[in-house]
Amino acid sequence: MAYALLILLTGTNLPTPLYRGYQERFGFSPLVVTLIFAAYVAVLIPSLLVAGPLSDAIGRRRVLLPAVVAAALGSAGFALASDTGWLFAARVLQGLAVGMAAGPLTAALTELEPVGNHRKAALVSTVVSVGGLGLGPVLAGVLAQYAPAPHVLPFVLEIVLLLPAALAIWMLPDARTARWRPRRPEVPAAMRSLFATSGTANFLAFAVIGLFLALIPTYVAALANSANLLLGGGAVALMLGFSAIVQLIAYGKPPHTLQRAGLPVLAAGLVLLAVAGGVSSLALLLVATALAGTGQGLVFLGGLTAINHAAPADRRAEVLSSFYVVVYSGVGLPVIGVGLLATSIGLVPAVRAFAAVVAALCLIVLLALRRTPATS
């Protein structure tokens, strides 16, 4: 299940270092880049809300196998793309795949943990998630820079890698617990305060990931005056690598402590990101990237651990899917505003403005977290 989650998220982020090439081939603006990147949110959010409770009722396998098919079709769409419309369609299919899979896969990891250790299950989920987010840009950057067919080969490889994931999902128990009836997803009343604070913190943390995945490769290329595709993908991977490492180091710490430690570090990274653009310093950008990844990792691990621990067993996928709605809204929506701003004032000033605003919001959420009781 961890492999399936890793490969699905890797495929979702393969286009990251390739957007600049698509922009040159098809002739569109930075705004269109962010719209293509964010198009999957339009499908991802409703599919998250449906797939979580659906898999609680009819079993994980019946929901996850169609998700793998959608992921393969999305990769095929990118490989065959001949104009901008193909990119939007492929992105929508990727959003459908992730929306159907994120909550059920995370719930399955919790259920399959041999001794019922929710903290360990959350750690596996968060490390694999950021690992997939980081592996996608690096894999695509290496293949696009040094292998033939740069806009085809990464997606063909993704389709091949999905085959073992499909086999693993096929081996899941075909559990059906109830007849599913459409209803409005909701968070249990007892955990709504926790959900609100953890969700808001992770919205901001993933807004930063959205910025890195959509625009930072081009931002790095502008600062470094280089067209090397691996450089841009490497910057994204550096952030997510620090996120994964700090999660492994911080494993076992109280969720509230992790989030309160992560938010100021994330804010510091954003401030340095803005300064790096002002002084055109690639070295400072790399330091900012490391800090942003460290802060994001702490916030994500703390938030998911808290939600996973508090969610009722019979509604776990529903609650986790609702959490991922907040997370992926953060990935997809704020970056559209950055794209709009970049179209009018330029990419570097737009990234600087985004970084300053999100850094301030991180500190506001930190104050709210300090006023709420800690959870174990």
mmCIF file of C-alpha atoms in Angstrom:
data_model
loop_
_atom_site.group_PDB
_atom_site.id
_atom_site.type_symbol
_atom_site.label_atom_id
_atom_site.label_comp_id
_atom_site.label_asym_id
_atom_site.label_seq_id
_atom_site.Cartn_x
_atom_site.Cartn_y
_atom_site.Cartn_z
ATOM 1 C CA MET A 1 0.000 0.000 0.000
ATOM 2 C CA ALA A 2 2.905 2.340 0.734
ATOM 3 C CA TYR A 3 4.346 1.577 -2.709
ATOM 4 C CA ALA A 4 0.982 2.288 -4.342
ATOM 5 C CA LEU A 5 0.735 5.669 -2.598
ATOM 6 C CA LEU A 6 4.343 6.498 -3.533
ATOM 7 C CA ILE A 7 3.883 5.724 -7.233
ATOM 8 C CA LEU A 8 0.532 7.508 -7.528
ATOM 9 C CA LEU A 9 1.996 10.693 -6.064
ATOM 10 C CA THR A 10 5.181 10.335 -8.118
ATOM 11 C CA GLY A 11 3.103 10.299 -11.291
ATOM 12 C CA THR A 12 1.094 13.312 -10.211
ATOM 13 C CA ASN A 13 4.296 15.354 -9.957
ATOM 14 C CA LEU A 14 6.196 14.142 -13.007
ATOM 15 C CA PRO A 15 5.096 17.215 -15.024
ATOM 16 C CA THR A 16 6.683 19.661 -12.534
ATOM 17 C CA PRO A 17 10.035 20.237 -14.309
ATOM 18 C CA LEU A 18 8.362 19.881 -17.719
ATOM 19 C CA TYR A 19 5.914 22.799 -17.456
ATOM 20 C CA ARG A 20 8.505 25.226 -18.797
ATOM 21 C CA GLY A 21 8.983 23.030 -21.874
ATOM 22 C CA TYR A 22 5.232 22.749 -22.410
ATOM 23 C CA GLN A 23 4.996 26.530 -22.059
ATOM 24 C CA GLU A 24 7.546 26.999 -24.836
ATOM 25 C CA ARG A 25 5.979 24.315 -27.072
ATOM 26 C CA PHE A 26 2.387 25.445 -26.764
ATOM 27 C CA GLY A 27 2.937 29.162 -26.056
ATOM 28 C CA PHE A 28 1.008 29.910 -22.861
ATOM 29 C CA SER A 29 1.532 32.265 -19.895
ATOM 30 C CA PRO A 30 2.571 31.560 -16.272
ATOM 31 C CA LEU A 31 -1.119 31.815 -15.353
ATOM 32 C CA VAL A 32 -1.944 28.881 -17.645
ATOM 33 C CA VAL A 33 0.900 26.902 -16.044
ATOM 34 C CA THR A 34 -0.696 27.345 -12.632
ATOM 35 C CA LEU A 35 -4.169 26.554 -14.014
ATOM 36 C CA ILE A 36 -2.887 23.310 -15.543
ATOM 37 C CA PHE A 37 -1.164 22.465 -12.284
ATOM 38 C CA ALA A 38 -4.306 23.241 -10.283
ATOM 39 C CA ALA A 39 -6.869 21.739 -12.683
ATOM 40 C CA TYR A 40 -6.859 18.491 -10.781
ATOM 41 C CA VAL A 41 -8.312 20.217 -7.704
ATOM 42 C CA ALA A 42 -11.655 20.624 -9.490
ATOM 43 C CA VAL A 43 -11.994 16.830 -9.625
ATOM 44 C CA LEU A 44 -9.817 15.869 -6.679
ATOM 45 C CA ILE A 45 -11.929 17.523 -3.982
ATOM 46 C CA PRO A 46 -15.299 15.933 -4.862
ATOM 47 C CA SER A 47 -13.628 12.568 -5.474
ATOM 48 C CA LEU A 48 -11.942 12.766 -2.060
ATOM 49 C CA LEU A 49 -15.279 13.439 -0.409
ATOM 50 C CA VAL A 50 -16.980 10.552 -2.205
ATOM 51 C CA ALA A 51 -14.176 7.967 -2.221
ATOM 52 C CA GLY A 52 -13.391 8.062 1.505
ATOM 53 C CA PRO A 53 -16.840 7.095 2.842
ATOM 54 C CA LEU A 54 -17.403 4.852 -0.193
ATOM 55 C CA SER A 55 -14.308 2.789 0.626
ATOM 56 C CA ASP A 56 -15.386 2.599 4.285
ATOM 57 C CA ALA A 57 -18.601 0.965 3.063
ATOM 58 C CA ILE A 58 -17.595 -1.256 0.116
ATOM 59 C CA GLY A 59 -13.913 -1.938 0.838
ATOM 60 C CA ARG A 60 -10.629 -0.357 -0.208
ATOM 61 C CA ARG A 61 -9.976 -2.539 -3.257
ATOM 62 C CA ARG A 62 -13.141 -1.585 -5.119
ATOM 63 C CA VAL A 63 -12.186 2.100 -4.932
ATOM 64 C CA LEU A 64 -8.409 1.848 -5.366
ATOM 65 C CA LEU A 65 -8.279 -0.234 -8.557
ATOM 66 C CA PRO A 66 -10.217 2.378 -10.592
ATOM 67 C CA ALA A 67 -7.892 5.008 -9.115
ATOM 68 C CA VAL A 68 -4.867 3.204 -10.574
ATOM 69 C CA VAL A 69 -6.593 3.032 -13.972
ATOM 70 C CA ALA A 70 -7.270 6.784 -13.854
ATOM 71 C CA ALA A 71 -3.619 7.426 -12.962
ATOM 72 C CA ALA A 72 -2.430 5.379 -15.935
ATOM 73 C CA LEU A 73 -4.788 7.240 -18.272
ATOM 74 C CA GLY A 74 -3.522 10.567 -16.920
ATOM 75 C CA SER A 75 0.080 9.592 -17.635
ATOM 76 C CA ALA A 76 -0.923 8.449 -21.129
ATOM 77 C CA GLY A 77 -2.553 11.848 -21.677
ATOM 78 C CA PHE A 78 0.667 13.684 -20.858
ATOM 79 C CA ALA A 79 2.696 11.320 -23.060
ATOM 80 C CA LEU A 80 0.365 11.926 -26.024
ATOM 81 C CA ALA A 81 -0.141 15.672 -25.449
ATOM 82 C CA SER A 82 -0.224 17.697 -28.661
ATOM 83 C CA ASP A 83 -1.754 20.898 -27.297
ATOM 84 C CA THR A 84 -2.788 22.566 -24.036
ATOM 85 C CA GLY A 85 -6.144 20.764 -23.918
ATOM 86 C CA TRP A 86 -4.373 17.422 -23.504
ATOM 87 C CA LEU A 87 -2.501 18.795 -20.481
ATOM 88 C CA PHE A 88 -5.710 19.890 -18.780
ATOM 89 C CA ALA A 89 -7.407 16.537 -19.465
ATOM 90 C CA ALA A 90 -4.412 14.572 -18.172
ATOM 91 C CA ARG A 91 -4.242 16.719 -15.060
ATOM 92 C CA VAL A 92 -7.941 16.122 -14.352
ATOM 93 C CA LEU A 93 -7.405 12.356 -14.594
ATOM 94 C CA GLN A 94 -4.482 12.611 -12.186
ATOM 95 C CA GLY A 95 -6.677 14.548 -9.782
ATOM 96 C CA LEU A 96 -9.361 11.876 -9.996
ATOM 97 C CA ALA A 97 -6.775 9.188 -9.231
ATOM 98 C CA VAL A 98 -5.297 10.943 -6.209
ATOM 99 C CA GLY A 99 -8.734 11.956 -4.924
ATOM 100 C CA MET A 100 -9.960 8.375 -5.054
ATOM 101 C CA ALA A 101 -6.788 6.924 -3.506
ATOM 102 C CA ALA A 102 -5.411 9.296 -0.853
ATOM 103 C CA GLY A 103 -7.908 8.671 1.944
ATOM 104 C CA PRO A 104 -8.444 4.926 1.353
ATOM 105 C CA LEU A 105 -4.704 4.230 1.026
ATOM 106 C CA THR A 106 -3.900 6.119 4.222
ATOM 107 C CA ALA A 107 -6.709 4.276 6.017
ATOM 108 C CA ALA A 108 -5.456 0.946 4.627
ATOM 109 C CA LEU A 109 -1.946 1.659 5.936
ATOM 110 C CA THR A 110 -3.405 2.256 9.392
ATOM 111 C CA GLU A 111 -5.473 -0.932 9.255
ATOM 112 C CA LEU A 112 -2.560 -3.043 8.013
ATOM 113 C CA GLU A 113 -0.078 -1.841 10.639
ATOM 114 C CA PRO A 114 0.714 -5.124 12.447
ATOM 115 C CA VAL A 115 0.284 -3.908 16.044
ATOM 116 C CA GLY A 116 -2.217 -1.104 15.408
ATOM 117 C CA ASN A 117 0.377 1.671 15.908
ATOM 118 C CA HIS A 118 -1.341 4.768 14.513
ATOM 119 C CA ARG A 119 1.760 6.921 14.914
ATOM 120 C CA LYS A 120 3.838 4.567 12.788
ATOM 121 C CA ALA A 121 1.088 4.344 10.165
ATOM 122 C CA ALA A 122 0.932 8.148 10.013
ATOM 123 C CA LEU A 123 4.725 8.335 9.660
ATOM 124 C CA VAL A 124 4.696 5.880 6.757
ATOM 125 C CA SER A 125 1.862 7.843 5.108
ATOM 126 C CA THR A 126 3.548 11.242 5.439
ATOM 127 C CA VAL A 127 7.063 10.098 4.454
ATOM 128 C CA VAL A 128 5.757 8.170 1.445
ATOM 129 C CA SER A 129 3.572 11.127 0.434
ATOM 130 C CA VAL A 130 6.374 13.679 0.446
ATOM 131 C CA GLY A 131 8.680 11.038 -1.058
ATOM 132 C CA GLY A 132 6.353 10.704 -4.032
ATOM 133 C CA LEU A 133 6.013 14.464 -4.332
ATOM 134 C CA GLY A 134 9.821 14.767 -4.433
ATOM 135 C CA LEU A 135 10.590 11.690 -6.549
ATOM 136 C CA GLY A 136 8.336 12.827 -9.402
ATOM 137 C CA PRO A 137 10.206 16.060 -10.244
ATOM 138 C CA VAL A 138 13.652 14.418 -9.894
ATOM 139 C CA LEU A 139 12.746 11.392 -12.013
ATOM 140 C CA ALA A 140 11.194 13.528 -14.743
ATOM 141 C CA GLY A 141 14.060 16.044 -14.570
ATOM 142 C CA VAL A 142 16.721 13.347 -15.029
ATOM 143 C CA LEU A 143 14.893 11.619 -17.881
ATOM 144 C CA ALA A 144 13.935 14.871 -19.613
ATOM 145 C CA GLN A 145 17.473 16.260 -19.395
ATOM 146 C CA TYR A 146 19.513 13.171 -20.230
ATOM 147 C CA ALA A 147 17.229 10.615 -21.959
ATOM 148 C CA PRO A 148 15.325 10.641 -25.265
ATOM 149 C CA ALA A 149 11.653 11.634 -25.627
ATOM 150 C CA PRO A 150 11.646 13.962 -22.569
ATOM 151 C CA HIS A 151 7.876 14.506 -22.622
ATOM 152 C CA VAL A 152 7.009 10.837 -23.185
ATOM 153 C CA LEU A 153 9.467 8.549 -21.386
ATOM 154 C CA PRO A 154 8.706 9.685 -17.788
ATOM 155 C CA PHE A 155 5.015 8.932 -18.238
ATOM 156 C CA VAL A 156 5.594 5.557 -19.907
ATOM 157 C CA LEU A 157 7.772 4.604 -16.929
ATOM 158 C CA GLU A 158 4.996 5.715 -14.544
ATOM 159 C CA ILE A 159 2.498 3.427 -16.277
ATOM 160 C CA VAL A 160 4.906 0.492 -15.912
ATOM 161 C CA LEU A 161 5.465 1.276 -12.225
ATOM 162 C CA LEU A 162 1.707 1.311 -11.624
ATOM 163 C CA LEU A 163 1.402 -2.381 -12.527
ATOM 164 C CA PRO A 164 2.866 -3.711 -9.228
ATOM 165 C CA ALA A 165 0.684 -1.198 -7.369
ATOM 166 C CA ALA A 166 -2.403 -2.604 -9.075
ATOM 167 C CA LEU A 167 -1.305 -6.132 -8.144
ATOM 168 C CA ALA A 168 -0.820 -5.161 -4.486
ATOM 169 C CA ILE A 169 -4.273 -3.551 -4.369
ATOM 170 C CA TRP A 170 -5.818 -6.637 -5.992
ATOM 171 C CA MET A 171 -4.498 -8.681 -3.066
ATOM 172 C CA LEU A 172 -6.375 -6.593 -0.475
ATOM 173 C CA PRO A 173 -9.310 -8.265 1.299
ATOM 174 C CA ASP A 174 -12.578 -7.582 -0.507
ATOM 175 C CA ALA A 175 -14.297 -6.261 2.592
ATOM 176 C CA ARG A 176 -17.804 -4.855 2.349
ATOM 177 C CA THR A 177 -19.099 -3.447 5.627
ATOM 178 C CA ALA A 178 -22.272 -1.653 4.574
ATOM 179 C CA ARG A 179 -24.332 -0.447 1.661
ATOM 180 C CA TRP A 180 -23.054 2.964 0.665
ATOM 181 C CA ARG A 181 -25.510 5.832 0.511
ATOM 182 C CA PRO A 182 -24.509 9.315 -0.661
ATOM 183 C CA ARG A 183 -24.398 11.779 2.210
ATOM 184 C CA ARG A 184 -22.704 14.999 3.111
ATOM 185 C CA PRO A 185 -19.237 14.214 4.515
ATOM 186 C CA GLU A 186 -18.632 15.672 7.944
ATOM 187 C CA VAL A 187 -16.045 15.654 10.693
ATOM 188 C CA PRO A 188 -17.163 14.164 14.048
ATOM 189 C CA ALA A 189 -18.040 16.917 16.503
ATOM 190 C CA ALA A 190 -15.521 15.762 19.100
ATOM 191 C CA MET A 191 -12.574 16.486 16.810
ATOM 192 C CA ARG A 192 -13.710 19.590 14.918
ATOM 193 C CA SER A 193 -11.489 22.006 16.851
ATOM 194 C CA LEU A 194 -8.476 19.777 16.274
ATOM 195 C CA PHE A 195 -9.413 19.411 12.609
ATOM 196 C CA ALA A 196 -9.716 23.182 12.186
ATOM 197 C CA THR A 197 -6.270 24.023 13.613
ATOM 198 C CA SER A 198 -4.403 21.097 12.044
ATOM 199 C CA GLY A 199 -6.202 21.592 8.758
ATOM 200 C CA THR A 200 -5.373 25.300 8.577
ATOM 201 C CA ALA A 201 -1.712 24.682 9.414
ATOM 202 C CA ASN A 202 -1.475 22.033 6.707
ATOM 203 C CA PHE A 203 -3.302 24.204 4.171
ATOM 204 C CA LEU A 204 -0.453 26.709 4.539
ATOM 205 C CA ALA A 205 2.234 24.006 4.529
ATOM 206 C CA PHE A 206 0.890 22.558 1.304
ATOM 207 C CA ALA A 207 0.395 25.970 -0.280
ATOM 208 C CA VAL A 208 4.193 26.170 -0.116
ATOM 209 C CA ILE A 209 4.473 22.734 -1.753
ATOM 210 C CA GLY A 210 2.103 23.903 -4.485
ATOM 211 C CA LEU A 211 4.328 26.903 -5.138
ATOM 212 C CA PHE A 212 7.426 24.695 -5.358
ATOM 213 C CA LEU A 213 5.800 22.138 -7.632
ATOM 214 C CA ALA A 214 4.272 24.648 -10.051
ATOM 215 C CA LEU A 215 6.625 27.636 -10.233
ATOM 216 C CA ILE A 216 9.864 27.138 -8.311
ATOM 217 C CA PRO A 217 11.615 25.232 -11.159
ATOM 218 C CA THR A 218 11.137 28.312 -13.364
ATOM 219 C CA TYR A 219 12.069 30.583 -10.427
ATOM 220 C CA VAL A 220 15.307 28.610 -9.918
ATOM 221 C CA ALA A 221 16.089 28.763 -13.630
ATOM 222 C CA ALA A 222 15.666 32.546 -13.549
ATOM 223 C CA LEU A 223 17.950 32.972 -10.521
ATOM 224 C CA ALA A 224 20.591 30.528 -11.813
ATOM 225 C CA ASN A 225 20.312 31.647 -15.451
ATOM 226 C CA SER A 226 20.210 27.969 -16.413
ATOM 227 C CA ALA A 227 17.885 25.849 -18.544
ATOM 228 C CA ASN A 228 18.904 22.557 -16.903
ATOM 229 C CA LEU A 229 15.686 20.691 -16.087
ATOM 230 C CA LEU A 230 17.282 18.668 -13.294
ATOM 231 C CA LEU A 231 18.202 21.861 -11.417
ATOM 232 C CA GLY A 232 14.568 22.919 -11.069
ATOM 233 C CA GLY A 233 13.369 19.434 -10.187
ATOM 234 C CA GLY A 234 16.241 19.096 -7.737
ATOM 235 C CA ALA A 235 15.160 22.204 -5.832
ATOM 236 C CA VAL A 236 11.702 20.703 -5.359
ATOM 237 C CA ALA A 237 13.224 17.386 -4.290
ATOM 238 C CA LEU A 238 15.513 19.167 -1.815
ATOM 239 C CA MET A 239 12.523 20.678 -0.044
ATOM 240 C CA LEU A 240 10.649 17.395 0.092
ATOM 241 C CA GLY A 241 13.784 15.472 1.046
ATOM 242 C CA PHE A 242 14.223 17.669 4.107
ATOM 243 C CA SER A 243 10.532 17.154 4.851
ATOM 244 C CA ALA A 244 10.926 13.361 4.810
ATOM 245 C CA ILE A 245 14.155 13.361 6.852
ATOM 246 C CA VAL A 246 12.801 15.612 9.594
ATOM 247 C CA GLN A 247 9.706 13.417 9.882
ATOM 248 C CA LEU A 248 11.876 10.364 10.510
ATOM 249 C CA ILE A 249 13.891 12.270 13.104
ATOM 250 C CA ALA A 250 10.821 13.715 14.833
ATOM 251 C CA TYR A 251 8.835 10.464 14.914
ATOM 252 C CA GLY A 252 7.244 9.867 18.310
ATOM 253 C CA LYS A 253 6.991 13.511 19.351
ATOM 254 C CA PRO A 254 3.526 14.836 20.345
ATOM 255 C CA PRO A 255 1.572 16.086 17.290
ATOM 256 C CA HIS A 256 0.883 19.499 18.863
ATOM 257 C CA THR A 257 4.598 19.981 19.534
ATOM 258 C CA LEU A 258 5.488 19.086 15.954
ATOM 259 C CA GLN A 259 3.090 21.625 14.481
ATOM 260 C CA ARG A 260 4.127 24.391 16.859
ATOM 261 C CA ALA A 261 7.786 23.747 16.014
ATOM 262 C CA GLY A 262 7.168 23.516 12.280
ATOM 263 C CA LEU A 263 5.206 26.704 11.638
ATOM 264 C CA PRO A 264 7.942 29.213 12.631
ATOM 265 C CA VAL A 265 10.555 27.223 10.669
ATOM 266 C CA LEU A 266 8.265 27.248 7.629
ATOM 267 C CA ALA A 267 7.775 31.006 8.033
ATOM 268 C CA ALA A 268 11.542 31.543 8.248
ATOM 269 C CA GLY A 269 12.063 29.570 5.052
ATOM 270 C CA LEU A 270 9.475 31.679 3.255
ATOM 271 C CA VAL A 271 11.099 34.915 4.404
ATOM 272 C CA LEU A 272 14.453 33.715 3.063
ATOM 273 C CA LEU A 273 12.762 32.641 -0.173
ATOM 274 C CA ALA A 274 11.529 36.201 -0.656
ATOM 275 C CA VAL A 275 14.954 37.647 0.180
ATOM 276 C CA ALA A 276 16.663 35.228 -2.239
ATOM 277 C CA GLY A 277 14.544 36.571 -5.082
ATOM 278 C CA GLY A 278 15.366 40.158 -4.112
ATOM 279 C CA VAL A 279 19.137 39.602 -4.120
ATOM 280 C CA SER A 280 19.142 36.940 -6.888
ATOM 281 C CA SER A 281 21.000 34.444 -4.689
ATOM 282 C CA LEU A 282 20.729 30.762 -5.599
ATOM 283 C CA ALA A 283 22.636 29.754 -2.448
ATOM 284 C CA LEU A 284 20.161 31.615 -0.232
ATOM 285 C CA LEU A 285 17.306 30.014 -2.165
ATOM 286 C CA LEU A 286 18.676 26.565 -1.317
ATOM 287 C CA VAL A 287 18.869 27.442 2.389
ATOM 288 C CA ALA A 288 15.285 28.734 2.205
ATOM 289 C CA THR A 289 14.238 25.509 0.492
ATOM 290 C CA ALA A 290 15.764 23.383 3.255
ATOM 291 C CA LEU A 291 14.037 25.417 5.979
ATOM 292 C CA ALA A 292 10.686 25.340 4.163
ATOM 293 C CA GLY A 293 10.947 21.549 3.778
ATOM 294 C CA THR A 294 11.815 21.103 7.454
ATOM 295 C CA GLY A 295 8.857 23.215 8.573
ATOM 296 C CA GLN A 296 6.475 21.532 6.155
ATOM 297 C CA GLY A 297 7.504 18.073 7.321
ATOM 298 C CA LEU A 298 6.933 18.880 10.982
ATOM 299 C CA VAL A 299 3.529 20.438 10.317
ATOM 300 C CA PHE A 300 2.370 17.583 8.079
ATOM 301 C CA LEU A 301 3.499 14.791 10.397
ATOM 302 C CA GLY A 302 1.945 16.515 13.406
ATOM 303 C CA GLY A 303 -1.328 17.225 11.647
ATOM 304 C CA LEU A 304 -1.838 13.801 10.082
ATOM 305 C CA THR A 305 -0.830 12.000 13.286
ATOM 306 C CA ALA A 306 -3.340 14.017 15.303
ATOM 307 C CA ILE A 307 -6.163 13.455 12.793
ATOM 308 C CA ASN A 308 -5.363 9.759 12.359
ATOM 309 C CA HIS A 309 -5.358 9.205 16.123
ATOM 310 C CA ALA A 310 -8.636 11.068 16.722
ATOM 311 C CA ALA A 311 -10.639 9.627 13.800
ATOM 312 C CA PRO A 312 -13.216 6.924 14.678
ATOM 313 C CA ALA A 313 -12.254 3.528 13.211
ATOM 314 C CA ASP A 314 -15.501 3.154 11.235
ATOM 315 C CA ARG A 315 -15.109 6.619 9.649
ATOM 316 C CA ARG A 316 -11.324 6.786 9.283
ATOM 317 C CA ALA A 317 -11.169 7.054 5.480
ATOM 318 C CA GLU A 318 -13.947 9.659 5.500
ATOM 319 C CA VAL A 319 -12.131 11.854 8.043
ATOM 320 C CA LEU A 320 -8.743 11.400 6.350
ATOM 321 C CA SER A 321 -10.268 12.219 2.969
ATOM 322 C CA SER A 322 -11.725 15.417 4.445
ATOM 323 C CA PHE A 323 -8.263 16.274 5.772
ATOM 324 C CA TYR A 324 -6.783 15.697 2.327
ATOM 325 C CA VAL A 325 -9.419 18.032 0.862
ATOM 326 C CA VAL A 326 -7.849 20.795 2.956
ATOM 327 C CA VAL A 327 -4.310 19.677 2.073
ATOM 328 C CA TYR A 328 -4.861 19.538 -1.678
ATOM 329 C CA SER A 329 -6.847 22.769 -1.685
ATOM 330 C CA GLY A 330 -3.675 24.304 -0.280
ATOM 331 C CA VAL A 331 -1.634 22.712 -3.073
ATOM 332 C CA GLY A 332 -3.879 23.856 -5.899
ATOM 333 C CA LEU A 333 -5.693 27.079 -5.072
ATOM 334 C CA PRO A 334 -3.195 29.673 -3.731
ATOM 335 C CA VAL A 335 -0.765 29.042 -6.578
ATOM 336 C CA ILE A 336 -3.406 30.250 -9.055
ATOM 337 C CA GLY A 337 -3.192 33.644 -7.366
ATOM 338 C CA VAL A 338 0.583 33.575 -7.749
ATOM 339 C CA GLY A 339 0.143 32.825 -11.444
ATOM 340 C CA LEU A 340 -2.238 35.754 -11.856
ATOM 341 C CA LEU A 341 0.180 38.038 -10.045
ATOM 342 C CA ALA A 342 3.158 36.750 -12.064
ATOM 343 C CA THR A 343 1.345 37.566 -15.298
ATOM 344 C CA SER A 344 1.092 41.235 -14.300
ATOM 345 C CA ILE A 345 4.237 41.928 -12.245
ATOM 346 C CA GLY A 346 6.613 39.060 -13.111
ATOM 347 C CA LEU A 347 7.427 35.717 -11.522
ATOM 348 C CA VAL A 348 10.106 36.778 -9.022
ATOM 349 C CA PRO A 349 8.064 39.629 -7.433
ATOM 350 C CA ALA A 350 4.965 37.385 -7.342
ATOM 351 C CA VAL A 351 6.818 34.602 -5.491
ATOM 352 C CA ARG A 352 8.228 37.161 -3.049
ATOM 353 C CA ALA A 353 4.736 38.520 -2.305
ATOM 354 C CA PHE A 354 3.313 35.024 -1.823
ATOM 355 C CA ALA A 355 6.143 34.083 0.539
ATOM 356 C CA ALA A 356 5.614 37.162 2.695
ATOM 357 C CA VAL A 357 1.846 36.639 3.014
ATOM 358 C CA VAL A 358 2.040 32.916 3.833
ATOM 359 C CA ALA A 359 4.849 33.521 6.362
ATOM 360 C CA ALA A 360 2.619 35.993 8.200
ATOM 361 C CA LEU A 361 -0.308 33.544 8.153
ATOM 362 C CA CYS A 362 1.930 30.788 9.580
ATOM 363 C CA LEU A 363 2.656 32.969 12.596
ATOM 364 C CA ILE A 364 -1.051 33.717 13.078
ATOM 365 C CA VAL A 365 -1.911 29.997 13.035
ATOM 366 C CA LEU A 366 0.971 29.367 15.441
ATOM 367 C CA LEU A 367 -0.661 31.737 17.930
ATOM 368 C CA ALA A 368 -3.952 29.852 17.557
ATOM 369 C CA LEU A 369 -2.202 26.515 18.157
ATOM 370 C CA ARG A 370 -0.543 27.840 21.306
ATOM 371 C CA ARG A 371 -3.972 28.703 22.702
ATOM 372 C CA THR A 372 -5.461 25.259 22.099
ATOM 373 C CA PRO A 373 -4.837 22.301 24.434
ATOM 374 C CA ALA A 374 -2.133 19.853 23.394
ATOM 375 C CA THR A 375 -3.051 16.369 22.181
ATOM 376 C CA SER A 376 -1.106 13.215 22.897
#
